[in-house]
XYZ file of C-alpha atoms in Angstrom:
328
model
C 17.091 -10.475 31.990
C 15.558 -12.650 29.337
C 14.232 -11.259 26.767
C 11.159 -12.887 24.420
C 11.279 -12.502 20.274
C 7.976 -13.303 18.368
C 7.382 -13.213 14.315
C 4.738 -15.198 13.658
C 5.045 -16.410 9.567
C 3.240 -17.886 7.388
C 5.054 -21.523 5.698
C 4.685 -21.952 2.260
C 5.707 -24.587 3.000
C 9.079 -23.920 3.965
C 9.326 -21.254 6.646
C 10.261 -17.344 6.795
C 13.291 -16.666 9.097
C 11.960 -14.168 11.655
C 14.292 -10.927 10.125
C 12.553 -8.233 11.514
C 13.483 -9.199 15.268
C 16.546 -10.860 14.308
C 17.830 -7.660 13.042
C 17.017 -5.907 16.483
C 18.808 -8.501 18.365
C 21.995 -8.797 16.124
C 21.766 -4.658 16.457
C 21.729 -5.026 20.295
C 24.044 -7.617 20.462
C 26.623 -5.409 18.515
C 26.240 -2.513 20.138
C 24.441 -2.457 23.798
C 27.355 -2.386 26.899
C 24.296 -4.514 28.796
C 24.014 -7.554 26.002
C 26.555 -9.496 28.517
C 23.191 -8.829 31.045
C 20.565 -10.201 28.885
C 19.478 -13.773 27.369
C 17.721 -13.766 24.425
C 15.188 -16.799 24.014
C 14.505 -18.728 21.123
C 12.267 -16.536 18.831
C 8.419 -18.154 18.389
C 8.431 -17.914 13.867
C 6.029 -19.753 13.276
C 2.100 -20.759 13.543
C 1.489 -23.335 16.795
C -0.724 -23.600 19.613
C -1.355 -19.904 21.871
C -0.683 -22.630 24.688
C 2.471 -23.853 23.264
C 3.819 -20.264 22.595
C 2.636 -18.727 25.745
C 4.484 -21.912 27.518
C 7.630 -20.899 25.849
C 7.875 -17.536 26.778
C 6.726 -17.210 30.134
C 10.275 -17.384 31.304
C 11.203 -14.030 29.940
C 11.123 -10.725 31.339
C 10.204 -8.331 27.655
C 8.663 -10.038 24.873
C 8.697 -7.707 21.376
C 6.155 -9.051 18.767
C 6.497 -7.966 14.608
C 2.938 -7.243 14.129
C 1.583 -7.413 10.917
C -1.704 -7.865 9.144
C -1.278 -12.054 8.680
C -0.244 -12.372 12.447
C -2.015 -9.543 14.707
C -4.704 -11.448 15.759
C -2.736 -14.596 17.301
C 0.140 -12.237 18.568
C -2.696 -10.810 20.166
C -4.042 -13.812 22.166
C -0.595 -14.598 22.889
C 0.007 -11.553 24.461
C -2.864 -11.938 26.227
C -2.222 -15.413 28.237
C 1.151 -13.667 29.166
C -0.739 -10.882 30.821
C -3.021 -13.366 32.439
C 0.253 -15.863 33.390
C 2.828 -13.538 34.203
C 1.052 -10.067 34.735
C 4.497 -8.423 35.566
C 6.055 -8.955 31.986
C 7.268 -6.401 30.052
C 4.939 -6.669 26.096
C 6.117 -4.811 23.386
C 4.818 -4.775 19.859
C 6.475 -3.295 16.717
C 6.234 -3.106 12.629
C 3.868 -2.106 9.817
C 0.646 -2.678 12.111
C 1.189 -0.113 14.566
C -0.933 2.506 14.048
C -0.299 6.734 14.309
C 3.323 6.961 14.324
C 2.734 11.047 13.360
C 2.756 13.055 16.575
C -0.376 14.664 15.106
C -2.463 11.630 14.806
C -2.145 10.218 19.130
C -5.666 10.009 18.697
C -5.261 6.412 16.427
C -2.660 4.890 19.104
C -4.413 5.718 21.741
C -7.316 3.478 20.607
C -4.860 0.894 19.662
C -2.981 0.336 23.121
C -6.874 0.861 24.689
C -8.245 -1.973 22.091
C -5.211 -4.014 23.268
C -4.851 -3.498 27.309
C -2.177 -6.369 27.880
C 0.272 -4.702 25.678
C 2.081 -2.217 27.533
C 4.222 -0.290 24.622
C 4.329 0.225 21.073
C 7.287 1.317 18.716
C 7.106 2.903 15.538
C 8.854 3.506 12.619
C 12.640 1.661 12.486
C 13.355 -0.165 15.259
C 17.492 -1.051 15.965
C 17.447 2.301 18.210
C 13.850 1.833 20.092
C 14.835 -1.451 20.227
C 17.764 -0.875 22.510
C 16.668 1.650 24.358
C 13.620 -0.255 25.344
C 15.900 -2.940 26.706
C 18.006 -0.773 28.432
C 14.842 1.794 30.058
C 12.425 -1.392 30.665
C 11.681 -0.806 33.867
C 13.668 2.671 34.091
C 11.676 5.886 32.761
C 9.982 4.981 29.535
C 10.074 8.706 28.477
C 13.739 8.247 27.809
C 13.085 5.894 24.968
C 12.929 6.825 21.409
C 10.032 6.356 18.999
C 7.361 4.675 21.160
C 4.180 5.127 22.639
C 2.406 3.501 25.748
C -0.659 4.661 28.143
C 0.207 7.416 31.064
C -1.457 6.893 34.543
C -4.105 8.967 33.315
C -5.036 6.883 30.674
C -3.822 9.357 27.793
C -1.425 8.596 25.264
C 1.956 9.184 25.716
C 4.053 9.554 22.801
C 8.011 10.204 22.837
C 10.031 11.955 19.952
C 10.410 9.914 17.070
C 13.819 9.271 16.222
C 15.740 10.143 13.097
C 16.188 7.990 10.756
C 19.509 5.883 10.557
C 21.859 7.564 7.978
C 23.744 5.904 5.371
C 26.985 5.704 7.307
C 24.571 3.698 9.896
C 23.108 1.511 7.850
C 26.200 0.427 6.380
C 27.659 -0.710 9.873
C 24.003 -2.496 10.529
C 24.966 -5.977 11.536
C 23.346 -9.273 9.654
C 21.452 -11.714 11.548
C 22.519 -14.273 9.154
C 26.095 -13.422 9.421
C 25.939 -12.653 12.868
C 24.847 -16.565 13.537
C 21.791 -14.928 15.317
C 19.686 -17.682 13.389
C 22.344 -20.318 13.695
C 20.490 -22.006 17.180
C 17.015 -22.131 15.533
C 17.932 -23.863 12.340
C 19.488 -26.276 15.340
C 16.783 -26.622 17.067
C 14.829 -27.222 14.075
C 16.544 -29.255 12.235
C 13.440 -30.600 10.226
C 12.710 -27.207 8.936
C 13.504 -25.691 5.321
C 13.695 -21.943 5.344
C 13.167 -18.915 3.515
C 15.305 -15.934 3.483
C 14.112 -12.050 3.311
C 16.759 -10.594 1.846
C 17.282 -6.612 2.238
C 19.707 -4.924 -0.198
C 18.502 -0.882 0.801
C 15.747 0.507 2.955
C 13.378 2.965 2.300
C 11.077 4.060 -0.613
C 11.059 7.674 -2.392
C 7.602 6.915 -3.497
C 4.581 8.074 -1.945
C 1.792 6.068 -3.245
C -1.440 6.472 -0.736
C -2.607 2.880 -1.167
C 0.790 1.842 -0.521
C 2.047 0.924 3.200
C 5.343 0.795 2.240
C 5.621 4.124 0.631
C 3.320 6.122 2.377
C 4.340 5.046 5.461
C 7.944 6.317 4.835
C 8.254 8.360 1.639
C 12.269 8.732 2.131
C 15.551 8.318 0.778
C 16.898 4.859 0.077
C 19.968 4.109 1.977
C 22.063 1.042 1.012
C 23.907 -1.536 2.270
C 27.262 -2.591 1.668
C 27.914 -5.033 -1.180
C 30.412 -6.806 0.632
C 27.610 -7.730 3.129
C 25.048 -8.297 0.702
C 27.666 -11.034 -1.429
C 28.771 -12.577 1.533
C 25.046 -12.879 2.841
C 23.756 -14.349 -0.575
C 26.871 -16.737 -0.501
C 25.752 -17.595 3.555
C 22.137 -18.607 1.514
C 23.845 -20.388 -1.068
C 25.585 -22.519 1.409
C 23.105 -23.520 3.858
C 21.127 -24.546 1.016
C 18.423 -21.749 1.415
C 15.828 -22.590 -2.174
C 13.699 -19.346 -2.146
C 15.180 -15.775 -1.637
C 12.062 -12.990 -1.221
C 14.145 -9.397 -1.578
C 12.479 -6.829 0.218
C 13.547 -3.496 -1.554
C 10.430 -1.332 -2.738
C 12.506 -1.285 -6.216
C 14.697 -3.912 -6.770
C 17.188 -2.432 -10.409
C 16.612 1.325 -9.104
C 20.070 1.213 -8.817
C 22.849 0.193 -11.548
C 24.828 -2.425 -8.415
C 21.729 -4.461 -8.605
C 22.134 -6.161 -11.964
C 25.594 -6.781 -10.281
C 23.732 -8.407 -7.421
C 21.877 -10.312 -9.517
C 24.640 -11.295 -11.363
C 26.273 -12.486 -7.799
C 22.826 -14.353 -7.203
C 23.081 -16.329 -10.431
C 27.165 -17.198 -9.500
C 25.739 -18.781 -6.609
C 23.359 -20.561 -7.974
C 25.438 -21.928 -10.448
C 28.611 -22.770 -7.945
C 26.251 -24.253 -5.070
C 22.959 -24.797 -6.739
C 21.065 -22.622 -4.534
C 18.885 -20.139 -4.012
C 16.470 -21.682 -6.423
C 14.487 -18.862 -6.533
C 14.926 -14.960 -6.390
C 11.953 -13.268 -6.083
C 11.830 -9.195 -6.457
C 9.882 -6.187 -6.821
C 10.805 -4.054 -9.266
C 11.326 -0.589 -9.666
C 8.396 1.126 -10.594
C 9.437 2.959 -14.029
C 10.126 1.001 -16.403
C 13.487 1.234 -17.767
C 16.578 -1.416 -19.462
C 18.105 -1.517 -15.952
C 14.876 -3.166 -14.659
C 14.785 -5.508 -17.560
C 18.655 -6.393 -17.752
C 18.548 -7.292 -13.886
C 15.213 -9.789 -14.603
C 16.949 -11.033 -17.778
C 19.962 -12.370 -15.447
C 17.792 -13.899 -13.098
C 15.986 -15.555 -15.946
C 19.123 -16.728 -17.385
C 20.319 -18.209 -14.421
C 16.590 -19.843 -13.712
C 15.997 -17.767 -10.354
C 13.262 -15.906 -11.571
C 10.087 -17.716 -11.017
C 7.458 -14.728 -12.234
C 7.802 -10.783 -13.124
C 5.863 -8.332 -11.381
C 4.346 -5.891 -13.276
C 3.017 -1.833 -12.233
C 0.034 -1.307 -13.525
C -1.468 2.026 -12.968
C -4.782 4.491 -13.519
C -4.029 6.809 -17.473
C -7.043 9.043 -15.303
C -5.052 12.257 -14.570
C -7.335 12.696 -11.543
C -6.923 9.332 -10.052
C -3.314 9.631 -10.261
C -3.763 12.722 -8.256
C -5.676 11.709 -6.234
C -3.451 8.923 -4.851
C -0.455 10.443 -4.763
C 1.033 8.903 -8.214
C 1.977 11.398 -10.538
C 5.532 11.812 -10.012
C 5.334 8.181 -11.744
C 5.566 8.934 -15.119
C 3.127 6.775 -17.371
């Protein structure tokens, strides 16, 4: 079975590795009995031609798209020559832009999969565990899998169980796709490319802020993964010469090991002369751990700009949106 990966990023003007869905497949890869049955394609990453994409991915059986807000709409009409192409194959879409992942709001998926007819499924919330259980249920009962959400014969929305969240003991065994080589053939086959990295040091947010996607979405505990990972991932950046590192933890410096990882960052950059750049998002209360981490990065010239929280002193504002467990 071949199976179809599309993250569709913007270049800037070197190019986003596709992390989302190279995290699924380096998760199915370690841990499915059936990866020995499946072939994974090269994933489409970047902006070309809906002919061009469509072209390359007609030979596969599933195709799973990251959807977010900068890439819906040509996912979209690539998903829709498939349809027209290949009307027997499997289309999948994930990530932030999937809407009503609460089983009491079906109401806002339902008009999703109806406003998108040539996309048979839709995943919410993490993915690894959907992920493989898609693969393995594809054309099996779809009711077995995990977290998703597709049209029923009847034309109302069916929605399975969402599944709990991967504990810490999980996330630490989550595989790399940069260590994993998952990446390794499309740098090859793009030789001509320079890359950026998204970098993930924990997941999760304990903030709730309602204008906030990442927070409101999830509003959990922050599980971490393991330094040794996380130093041997920064050193895999250093090495194949990566020049811009985007982290995407809600807080970078919540905790105390991340002035150590930004010490580890600056080692790097002076050993190998890469990552150039190291850009963050701090935690949001200010505090000497958030300055001592930017402070190293400074020192070691990866820190290209500080981002500053800025919020509402109105008392009802800040109650309004979910923002007074911030302290001002």
């Amino acid at each position: 079975m071949k199976i179809g990966l599309v993250q569709i990023n913007n270049s800037f003007p070197d190019t986003y590795f596709p992390y989302s869905v190279g995290c699924l497949q380096a998760y199915v890869q370690k841990y499915s009995s059936f990866v020995g049955e499946w072939e994974f394609l090269l994933p489409v990453f970047k902006r070309m031609s809906v002919h061009n994409a469509v072209k390359g991915l007609l030979s596969a059986d599933i195709v799973c798209f990251s959807l977010y807000t900068w890439n819906k709409n040509m996912s979209a009409e690539i998903m829709r020559g498939l349809k027209k192409r290949k009307p027997n194959i499997l289309v999948v879409a994930g990530g932030p832009q999937i809407p009503g992942f609460l089983p009491s709001d079906p109401k806002r998926t339902e008009r999703f999969l109806k406003q998108y007819p040539y996309l048979d499924m839709v995943c919410h919330l993490e993915g690894e565990q959907s992920f493989q259980a898609i693969l393995e249920n594809a054309f099996g009962d779809w009711r077995r899998i995990p977290s998703i959400s597709f049209l029923g014969q009847d034309g109302n929305v069916v929605s399975t169980p969402i599944a709990p969240r991967l504990p810490q003991e999980k996330i630490y065994e989550l595989p790399s796709p940069y260590l994993e080589g998952v990446f390794d053939p499309l740098i090859k086959a793009n030789p001509e490319s320079k890359w950026v990295v998204l970098w993930e040091t924990n997941r999760g947010c304990p903030f709730s802020c309602t204008f906030c996607d990442w927070g409101s979405l999830v509003a959990n505990k922050v599980f971490k993964f393991k330094m040794e990972r996380l130093k041997r991932e920064l050193e895999w950046i250093a090495q194949h010469n990566i020049e811009f590192v985007f982290c995407a933890d809600a807080n970078f410096a919540i905790f105390e090991r991340d002035i150590e990882l930004a010490q580890y960052a600056a080692e790097m950059r002076a050993r190998y002369g890469y990552p150039k750049a190291l850009s963050v998002q701090n935690a949001k209360n200010a505090s000497e751990r958030v300055f001592t981490a930017q402070y190293v990065l400074a020192k070691a010239g990866l820190n290209k700009g500080v981002t500053l929280a800025f919020q509402s002193r109105d008392l009802r504002v800040l109650d309004n949106v979910a923002r007074k467990n911030i302290s001002l």
